[in-house]
Coordinates of C-alpha atoms in Angstrom, one line a residue:
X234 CA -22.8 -20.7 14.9
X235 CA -20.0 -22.8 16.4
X236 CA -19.2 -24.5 13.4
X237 CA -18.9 -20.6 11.3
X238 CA -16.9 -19.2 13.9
X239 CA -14.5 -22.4 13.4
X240 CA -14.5 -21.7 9.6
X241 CA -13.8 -18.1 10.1
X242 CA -10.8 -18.8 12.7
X243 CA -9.6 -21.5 10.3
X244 CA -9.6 -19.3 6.9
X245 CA -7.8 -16.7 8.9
X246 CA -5.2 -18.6 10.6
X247 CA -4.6 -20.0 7.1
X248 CA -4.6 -16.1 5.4
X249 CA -2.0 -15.0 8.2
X250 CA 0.1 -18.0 7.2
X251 CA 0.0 -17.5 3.4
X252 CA 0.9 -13.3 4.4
X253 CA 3.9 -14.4 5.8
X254 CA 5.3 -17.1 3.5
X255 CA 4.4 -14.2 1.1
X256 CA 6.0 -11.5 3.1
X257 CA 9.1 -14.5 3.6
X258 CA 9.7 -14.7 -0.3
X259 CA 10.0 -11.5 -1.2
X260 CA 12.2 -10.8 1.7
X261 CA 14.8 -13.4 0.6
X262 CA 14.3 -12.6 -3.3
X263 CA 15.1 -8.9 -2.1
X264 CA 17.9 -8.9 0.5
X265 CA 21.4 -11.6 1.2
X266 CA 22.2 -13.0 4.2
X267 CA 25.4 -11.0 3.7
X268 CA 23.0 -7.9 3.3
X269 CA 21.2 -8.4 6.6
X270 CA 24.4 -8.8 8.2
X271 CA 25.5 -5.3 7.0
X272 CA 22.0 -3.5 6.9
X273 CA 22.1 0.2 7.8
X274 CA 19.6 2.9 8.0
X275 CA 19.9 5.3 5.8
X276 CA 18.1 8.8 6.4
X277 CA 14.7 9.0 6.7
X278 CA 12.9 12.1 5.4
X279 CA 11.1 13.9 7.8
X280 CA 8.1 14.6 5.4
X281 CA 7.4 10.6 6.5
X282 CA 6.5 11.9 9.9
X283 CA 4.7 14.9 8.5
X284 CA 0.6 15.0 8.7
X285 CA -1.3 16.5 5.3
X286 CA -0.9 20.5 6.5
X287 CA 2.8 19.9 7.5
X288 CA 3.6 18.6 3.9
X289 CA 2.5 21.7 2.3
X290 CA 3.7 24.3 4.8
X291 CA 7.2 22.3 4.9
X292 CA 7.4 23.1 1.2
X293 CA 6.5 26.8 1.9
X294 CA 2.6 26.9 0.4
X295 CA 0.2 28.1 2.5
X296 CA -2.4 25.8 4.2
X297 CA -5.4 25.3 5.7
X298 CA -7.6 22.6 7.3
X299 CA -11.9 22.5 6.9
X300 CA -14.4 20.0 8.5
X301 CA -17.4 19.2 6.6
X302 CA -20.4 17.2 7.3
X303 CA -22.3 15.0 5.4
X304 CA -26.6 14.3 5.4
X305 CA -25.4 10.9 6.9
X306 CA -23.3 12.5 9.4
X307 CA -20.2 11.7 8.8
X308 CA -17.0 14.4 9.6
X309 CA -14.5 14.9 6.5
X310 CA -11.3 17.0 6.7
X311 CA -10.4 18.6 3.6
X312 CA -7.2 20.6 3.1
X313 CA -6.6 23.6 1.0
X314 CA -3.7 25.4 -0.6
X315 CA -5.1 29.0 -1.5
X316 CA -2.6 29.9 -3.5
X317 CA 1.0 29.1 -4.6
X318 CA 4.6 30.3 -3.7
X319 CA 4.3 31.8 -7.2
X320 CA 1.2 34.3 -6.8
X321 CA 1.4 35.2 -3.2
X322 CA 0.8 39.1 -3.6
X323 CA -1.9 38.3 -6.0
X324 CA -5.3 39.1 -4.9
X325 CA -7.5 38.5 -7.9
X326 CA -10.3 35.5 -7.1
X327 CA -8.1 31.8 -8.5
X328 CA -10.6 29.5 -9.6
X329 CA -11.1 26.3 -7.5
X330 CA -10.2 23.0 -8.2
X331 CA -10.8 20.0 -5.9
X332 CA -8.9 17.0 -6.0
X333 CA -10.3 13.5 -5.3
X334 CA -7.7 10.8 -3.9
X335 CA -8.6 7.0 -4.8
X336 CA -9.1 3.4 -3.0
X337 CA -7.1 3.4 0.0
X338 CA -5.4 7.2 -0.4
X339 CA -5.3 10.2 1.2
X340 CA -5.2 13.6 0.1
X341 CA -1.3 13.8 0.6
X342 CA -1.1 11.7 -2.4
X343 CA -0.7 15.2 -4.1
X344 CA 1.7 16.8 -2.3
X345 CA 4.0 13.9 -1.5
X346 CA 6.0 14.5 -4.3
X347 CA 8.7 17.7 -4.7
X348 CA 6.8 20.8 -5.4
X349 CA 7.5 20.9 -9.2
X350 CA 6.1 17.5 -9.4
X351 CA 3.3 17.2 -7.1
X352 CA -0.1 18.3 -8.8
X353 CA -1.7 19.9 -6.0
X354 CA 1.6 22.4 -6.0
X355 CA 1.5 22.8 -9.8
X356 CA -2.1 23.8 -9.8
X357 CA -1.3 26.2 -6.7
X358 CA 1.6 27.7 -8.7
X359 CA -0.2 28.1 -12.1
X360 CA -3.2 30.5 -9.8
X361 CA -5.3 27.7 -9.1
X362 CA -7.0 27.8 -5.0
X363 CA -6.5 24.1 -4.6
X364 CA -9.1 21.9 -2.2
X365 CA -8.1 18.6 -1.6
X366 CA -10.7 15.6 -0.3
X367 CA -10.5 12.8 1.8
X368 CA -12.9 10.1 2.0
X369 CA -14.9 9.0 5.2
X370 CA -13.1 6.1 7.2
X371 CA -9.3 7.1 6.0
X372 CA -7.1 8.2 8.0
X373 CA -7.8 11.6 8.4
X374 CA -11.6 11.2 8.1
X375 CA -12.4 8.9 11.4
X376 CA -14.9 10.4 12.9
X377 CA -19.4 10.6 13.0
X378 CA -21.7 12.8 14.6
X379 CA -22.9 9.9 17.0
X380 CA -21.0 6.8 15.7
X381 CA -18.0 5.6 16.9
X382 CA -15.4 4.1 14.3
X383 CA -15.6 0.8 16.8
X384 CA -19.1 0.3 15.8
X385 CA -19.7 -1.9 12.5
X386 CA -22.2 0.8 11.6
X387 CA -19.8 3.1 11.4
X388 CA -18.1 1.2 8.8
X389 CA -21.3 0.1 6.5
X390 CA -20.2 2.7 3.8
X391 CA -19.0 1.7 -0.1
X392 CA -17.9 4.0 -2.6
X393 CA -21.7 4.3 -3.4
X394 CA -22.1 6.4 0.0
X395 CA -18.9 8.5 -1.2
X396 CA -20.9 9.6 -4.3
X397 CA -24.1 10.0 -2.8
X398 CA -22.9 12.0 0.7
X399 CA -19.3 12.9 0.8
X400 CA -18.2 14.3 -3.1
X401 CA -21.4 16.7 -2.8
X402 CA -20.9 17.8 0.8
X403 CA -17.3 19.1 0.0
X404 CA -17.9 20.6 -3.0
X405 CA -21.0 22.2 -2.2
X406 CA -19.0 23.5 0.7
X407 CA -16.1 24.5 -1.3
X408 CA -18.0 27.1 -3.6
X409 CA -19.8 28.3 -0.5
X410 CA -16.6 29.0 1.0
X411 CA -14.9 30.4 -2.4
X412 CA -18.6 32.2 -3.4
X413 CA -17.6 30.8 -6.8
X414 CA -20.6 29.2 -9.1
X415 CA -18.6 26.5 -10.7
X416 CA -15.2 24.7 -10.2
X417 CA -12.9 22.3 -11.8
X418 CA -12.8 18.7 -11.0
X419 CA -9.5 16.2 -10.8
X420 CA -10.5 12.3 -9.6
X421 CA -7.5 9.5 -9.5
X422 CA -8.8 6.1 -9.6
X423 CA -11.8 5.4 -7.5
X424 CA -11.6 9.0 -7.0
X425 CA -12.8 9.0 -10.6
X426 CA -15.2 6.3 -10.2
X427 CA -17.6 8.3 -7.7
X428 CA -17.1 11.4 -9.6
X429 CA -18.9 9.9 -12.8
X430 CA -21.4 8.4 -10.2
X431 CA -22.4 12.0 -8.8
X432 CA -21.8 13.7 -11.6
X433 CA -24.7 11.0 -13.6
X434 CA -27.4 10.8 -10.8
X435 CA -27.2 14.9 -9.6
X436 CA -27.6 16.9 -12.8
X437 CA -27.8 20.3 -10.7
X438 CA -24.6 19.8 -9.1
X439 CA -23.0 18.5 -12.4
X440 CA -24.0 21.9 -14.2
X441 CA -21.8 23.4 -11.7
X442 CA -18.3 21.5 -12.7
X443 CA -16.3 23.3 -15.0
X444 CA -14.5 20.0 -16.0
X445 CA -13.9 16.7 -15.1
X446 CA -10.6 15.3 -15.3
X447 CA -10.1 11.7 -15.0
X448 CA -7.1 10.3 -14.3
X449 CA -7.0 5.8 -14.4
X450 CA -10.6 5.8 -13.8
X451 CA -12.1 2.3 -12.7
X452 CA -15.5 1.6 -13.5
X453 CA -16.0 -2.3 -15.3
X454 CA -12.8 -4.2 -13.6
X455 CA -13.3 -7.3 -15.8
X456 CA -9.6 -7.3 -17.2
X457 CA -8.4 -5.8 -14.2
X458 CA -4.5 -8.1 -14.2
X459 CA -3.8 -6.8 -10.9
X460 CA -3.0 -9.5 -7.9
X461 CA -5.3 -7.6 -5.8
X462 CA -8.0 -7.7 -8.6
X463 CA -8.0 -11.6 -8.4
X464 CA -8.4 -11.8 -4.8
X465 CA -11.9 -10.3 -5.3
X466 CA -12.8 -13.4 -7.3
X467 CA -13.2 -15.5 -4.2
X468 CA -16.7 -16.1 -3.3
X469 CA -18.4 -13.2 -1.7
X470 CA -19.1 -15.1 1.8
X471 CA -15.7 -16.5 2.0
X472 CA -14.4 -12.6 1.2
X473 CA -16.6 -11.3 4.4
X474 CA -15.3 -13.8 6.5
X475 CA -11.2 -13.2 5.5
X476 CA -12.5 -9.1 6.0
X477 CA -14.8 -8.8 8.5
X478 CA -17.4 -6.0 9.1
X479 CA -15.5 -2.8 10.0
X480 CA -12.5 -1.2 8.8
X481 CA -9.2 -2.5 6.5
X482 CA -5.8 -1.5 6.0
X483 CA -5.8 1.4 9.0
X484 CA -2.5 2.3 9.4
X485 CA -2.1 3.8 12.9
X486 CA 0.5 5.4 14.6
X487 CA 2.6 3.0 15.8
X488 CA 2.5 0.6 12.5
X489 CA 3.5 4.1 10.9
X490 CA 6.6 4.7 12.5
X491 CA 7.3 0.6 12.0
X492 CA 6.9 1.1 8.1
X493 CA 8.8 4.0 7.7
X494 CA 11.6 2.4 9.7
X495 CA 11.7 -0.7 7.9
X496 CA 11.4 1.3 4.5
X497 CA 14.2 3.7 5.9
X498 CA 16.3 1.0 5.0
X499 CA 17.7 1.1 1.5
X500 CA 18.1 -2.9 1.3
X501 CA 14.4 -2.8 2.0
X502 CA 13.5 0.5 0.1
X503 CA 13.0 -2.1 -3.0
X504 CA 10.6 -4.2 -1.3
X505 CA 8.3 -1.4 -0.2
X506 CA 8.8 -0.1 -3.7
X507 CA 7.4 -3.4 -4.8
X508 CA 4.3 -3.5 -2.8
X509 CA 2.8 -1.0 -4.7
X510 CA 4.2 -2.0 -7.8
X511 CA 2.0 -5.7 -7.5
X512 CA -1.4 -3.8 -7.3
X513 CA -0.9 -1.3 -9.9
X514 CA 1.7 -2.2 -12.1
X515 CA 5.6 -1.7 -13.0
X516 CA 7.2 1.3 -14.0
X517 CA 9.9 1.6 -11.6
X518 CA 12.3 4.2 -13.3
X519 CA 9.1 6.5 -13.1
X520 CA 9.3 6.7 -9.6
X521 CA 11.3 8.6 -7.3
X522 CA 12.6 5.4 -5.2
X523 CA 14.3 8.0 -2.7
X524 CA 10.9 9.1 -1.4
X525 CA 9.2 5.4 -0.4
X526 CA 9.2 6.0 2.8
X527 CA 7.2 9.2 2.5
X528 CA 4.8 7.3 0.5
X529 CA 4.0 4.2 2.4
X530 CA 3.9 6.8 5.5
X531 CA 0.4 7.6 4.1
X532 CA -0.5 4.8 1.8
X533 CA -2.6 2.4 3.0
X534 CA -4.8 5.3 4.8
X535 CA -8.0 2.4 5.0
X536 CA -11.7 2.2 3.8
X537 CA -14.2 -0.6 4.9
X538 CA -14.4 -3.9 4.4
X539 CA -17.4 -3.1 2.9
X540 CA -16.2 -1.0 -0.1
X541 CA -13.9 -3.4 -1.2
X542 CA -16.8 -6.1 -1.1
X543 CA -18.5 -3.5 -3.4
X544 CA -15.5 -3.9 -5.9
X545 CA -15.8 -7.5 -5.6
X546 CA -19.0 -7.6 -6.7
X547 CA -18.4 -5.8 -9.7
X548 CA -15.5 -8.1 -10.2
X549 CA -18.5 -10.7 -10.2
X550 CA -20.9 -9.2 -12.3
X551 CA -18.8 -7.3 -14.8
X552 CA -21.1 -4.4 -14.2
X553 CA -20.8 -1.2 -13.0
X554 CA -23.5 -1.0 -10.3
X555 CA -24.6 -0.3 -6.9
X556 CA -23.8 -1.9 -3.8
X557 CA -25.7 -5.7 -3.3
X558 CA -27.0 -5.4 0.2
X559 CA -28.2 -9.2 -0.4
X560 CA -31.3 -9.2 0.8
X561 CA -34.4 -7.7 -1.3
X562 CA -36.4 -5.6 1.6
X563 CA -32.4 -3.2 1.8
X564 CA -32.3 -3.1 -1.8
X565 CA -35.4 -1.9 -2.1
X566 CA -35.3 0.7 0.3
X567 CA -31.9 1.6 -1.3
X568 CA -33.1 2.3 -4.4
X569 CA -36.5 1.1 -4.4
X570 CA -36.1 -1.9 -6.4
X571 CA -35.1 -5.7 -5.4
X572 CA -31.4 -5.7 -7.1
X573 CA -28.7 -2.7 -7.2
X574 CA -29.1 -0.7 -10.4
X575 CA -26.3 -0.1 -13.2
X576 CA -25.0 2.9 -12.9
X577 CA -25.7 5.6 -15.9
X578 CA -23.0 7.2 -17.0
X579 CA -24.2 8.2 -20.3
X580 CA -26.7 10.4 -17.6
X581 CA -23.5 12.3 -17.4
X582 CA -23.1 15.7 -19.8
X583 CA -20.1 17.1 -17.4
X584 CA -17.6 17.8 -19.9
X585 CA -14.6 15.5 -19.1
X586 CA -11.1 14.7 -19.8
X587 CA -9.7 10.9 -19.7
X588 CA -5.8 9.9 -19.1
X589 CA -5.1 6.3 -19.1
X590 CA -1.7 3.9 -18.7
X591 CA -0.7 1.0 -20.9
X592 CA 0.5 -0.7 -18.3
X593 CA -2.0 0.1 -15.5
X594 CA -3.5 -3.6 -13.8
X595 CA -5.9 -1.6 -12.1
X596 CA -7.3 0.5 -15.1
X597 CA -7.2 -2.1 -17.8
X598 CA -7.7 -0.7 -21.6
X599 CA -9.6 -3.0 -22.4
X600 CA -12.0 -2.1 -19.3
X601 CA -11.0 1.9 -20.4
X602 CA -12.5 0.6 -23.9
X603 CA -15.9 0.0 -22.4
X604 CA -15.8 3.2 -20.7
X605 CA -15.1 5.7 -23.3
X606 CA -18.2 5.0 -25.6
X607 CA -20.4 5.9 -22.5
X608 CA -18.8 9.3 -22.3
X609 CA -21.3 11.7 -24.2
X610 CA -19.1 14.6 -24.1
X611 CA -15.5 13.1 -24.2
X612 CA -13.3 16.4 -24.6
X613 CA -9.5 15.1 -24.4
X614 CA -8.1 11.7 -23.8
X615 CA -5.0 10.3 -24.0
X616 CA -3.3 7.1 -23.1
X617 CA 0.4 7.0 -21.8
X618 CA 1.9 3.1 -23.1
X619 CA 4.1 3.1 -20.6
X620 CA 2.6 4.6 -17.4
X621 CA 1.3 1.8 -14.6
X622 CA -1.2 3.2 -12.0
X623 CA 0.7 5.2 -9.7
X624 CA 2.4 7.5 -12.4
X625 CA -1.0 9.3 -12.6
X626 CA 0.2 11.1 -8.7
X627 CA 3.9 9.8 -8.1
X628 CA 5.1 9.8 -11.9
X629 CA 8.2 11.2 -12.0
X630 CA 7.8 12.7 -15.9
X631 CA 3.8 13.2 -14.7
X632 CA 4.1 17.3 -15.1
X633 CA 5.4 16.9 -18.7
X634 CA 3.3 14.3 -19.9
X635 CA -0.3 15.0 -18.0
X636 CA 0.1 17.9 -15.4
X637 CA 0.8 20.6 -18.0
X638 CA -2.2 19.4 -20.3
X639 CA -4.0 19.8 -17.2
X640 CA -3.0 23.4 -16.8
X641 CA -3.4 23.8 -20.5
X642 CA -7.2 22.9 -20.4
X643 CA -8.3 24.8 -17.7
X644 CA -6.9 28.1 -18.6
X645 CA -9.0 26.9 -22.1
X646 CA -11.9 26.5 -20.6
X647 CA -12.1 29.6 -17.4

């Protein structure tokens, strides 16, 4: 036991080191001497210090906050934008939509960008009652009936428990709110991923989905070019040990406000920029550099160490499967068999739309290519050559290109 611990403090002392020789480069590729010498801050939007219902109100949309419950007992807040600046005297019934964040987002991730270019406002303005989700252990979903987020229990959760508990929670409790029979469905990333999980294995609640739009889904990652990506190809006990058991990439108050200062900075604006370029992919002119610091105010929001040991396992396999709990008696009270089943997507009859980048490192076509065939009722895709992964919520031509066809297919399909 002795001897582990050792390991463990070793290959962390040696991760911390490696962080900040990383953190040391880019710094000196990014700024001069001479520049830190004359470094100013520049203004810092105050949507940076803004929480989820702030960043819709500040834009003049009404808002509003729910709590819902999973079996498992965990406590999600979703937010909601009723109705748009544009229909406010309207009182016919707008059909909902829900909108599913991915790995390591929040549900400000559509509403961070200005109201003609943020999807959740789009959809608001063209009549749409707009639910937004949040997954259990980000930022705004902390919290358990009888756990506390210091226990690891709290944190022993993949994206298979998101499918299974959280997706049909929320929207079971959006159509009981809204009285409607069916909605619409948007999922970015692995906010697609658990869609085409639930939307396989629960055939009742998948008659109820109107449409399923897709946007970068990740399902197979085994072209994934992303830095990130090949970090997952270190062996699976070395990964535990670097992670832990509980939570990663919580960004709490304090850290926050560090961030967004350092990002305030526009000789460091570039470097922030960057950090979320690596992961996903370069499309730079796409984004609206001004408005960094009101992204990485929000992005990382967390997950647990153990979701992102699920997507390493996938990484290993090159399947698109259920979470290894490594030992044959959890398995197979999981899902009644020794080893974690493929998922089924061809299970799935949800009528679904697909919008993929050419260069996305996340979403690889060549991974997308796998995909598609397993889609039985494939209604509209369309790949975008030059979009990376975060043009799907922060793209700055995103309305023209995807958001409108969006629109376009739900006022097609009531």
């Amino acid at each position: 036991r002795a001897t582990l611990l050792t390991g463990e403090c070793s290959v962390l002392h040696r991760t911390k080191m490696w962080l900040f020789i990383t953190v040391a480069y880019l710094l000196q590729a990014t700024v001069s001497p001479e520049g830190l010498k004359r470094v100013k801050r520049d203004h810092v939007d105050p949507e940076a210090y803004m929480n989820i219902s702030e960043l819709i109100t500040y834009r003049g949309y009404p808002s509003e906050e729910y709590e819902v419950v999973t079996e498992d007992g965990y406590i999600l807040n979703i937010n909601r934008i009723p109705y748009g600046i544009e229909n406010q005297g309207n009182t016919v019934v707008k059909p909902a939509v829900f909108l599913q964040h991915g790995l390591l987002g929040d549900a400000s991730n559509w509403v961070t960008n200005l109201a003609n270019n943020s999807l959740g406002f789009i959809l608001a303005d063209a009549g749409y009652d707009v639910w937004m989700g949040n997954n259990r252990g980000n930022t705004w979903s902390r919290r358990h009936m009888n756990l506390s987020v210091e226990k690891e229990e709290f944190w022993s959760f993949s994206f298979d428990e998101m499918a299974k508990f959280d997706l049909p929670a929320v929207l079971n409790f959006i159509m009981q709110k809204t009285g409607q029979e069916q909605l619409y469905y948007v999922g970015y990333s692995q906010g697609a991923t658990i869609a085409l999980i639930t939307f396989s294995t629960m055939p009742q609640l998948a008659k109820r989905i109107k449409l399923y739009f897709a946007l970068a889904p990740v399902t197979t990652v085994k072209y994934a070019r992303s830095p990130a990506v090949k970090l997952l190809h270190l062996p699976e006990m070395l990964l535990r040990g670097l992670l832990g058991r509980k939570e990663l990439f919580h960004q709490s108050e304090w850290l926050r406000k560090l961030i967004v200062s350092f990002c305030g900075h526009s000789i460091f604006a570039k470097l922030c920029g960057n950090v979320f370029f690596i992961l996903g992919g370069y499309n730079v002119n796409n984004i609206n550099m001004s408005r960094v610091n009101v992204y990485v105010a929000r992005a990382p929001a967390g997950t647990s160490a153990q979701n992102i040991i699920h997507w390493s396992q996938i990484v290993h396999s090159g399947e698109f499967q259920a979470y290894n709990w490594r030992s044959r008696t959890k398995n197979m009270a999981k899902y009644a068999q020794a080893t974690p089943p493929l998922y089924k997507i061809k299970d799935m009859t949800v009528p679904t739309a697909i919008w993929t980048g050419g260069k996305d490192l996340l979403a690889d076509l060549k991974d997308i290519n796998i995909l598609l065939p397993q889609i039985i009722n494939l209604v509209h895709y369309k790949n975008i050559p030059e979009w990376a992964h975060l043009d799907f919520i922060w793209g700055l031509d995103a309305p023209l290109r995807m958001y409108n066809e969006i629109v376009d297919l739900m006022e097609k399909n009531p």
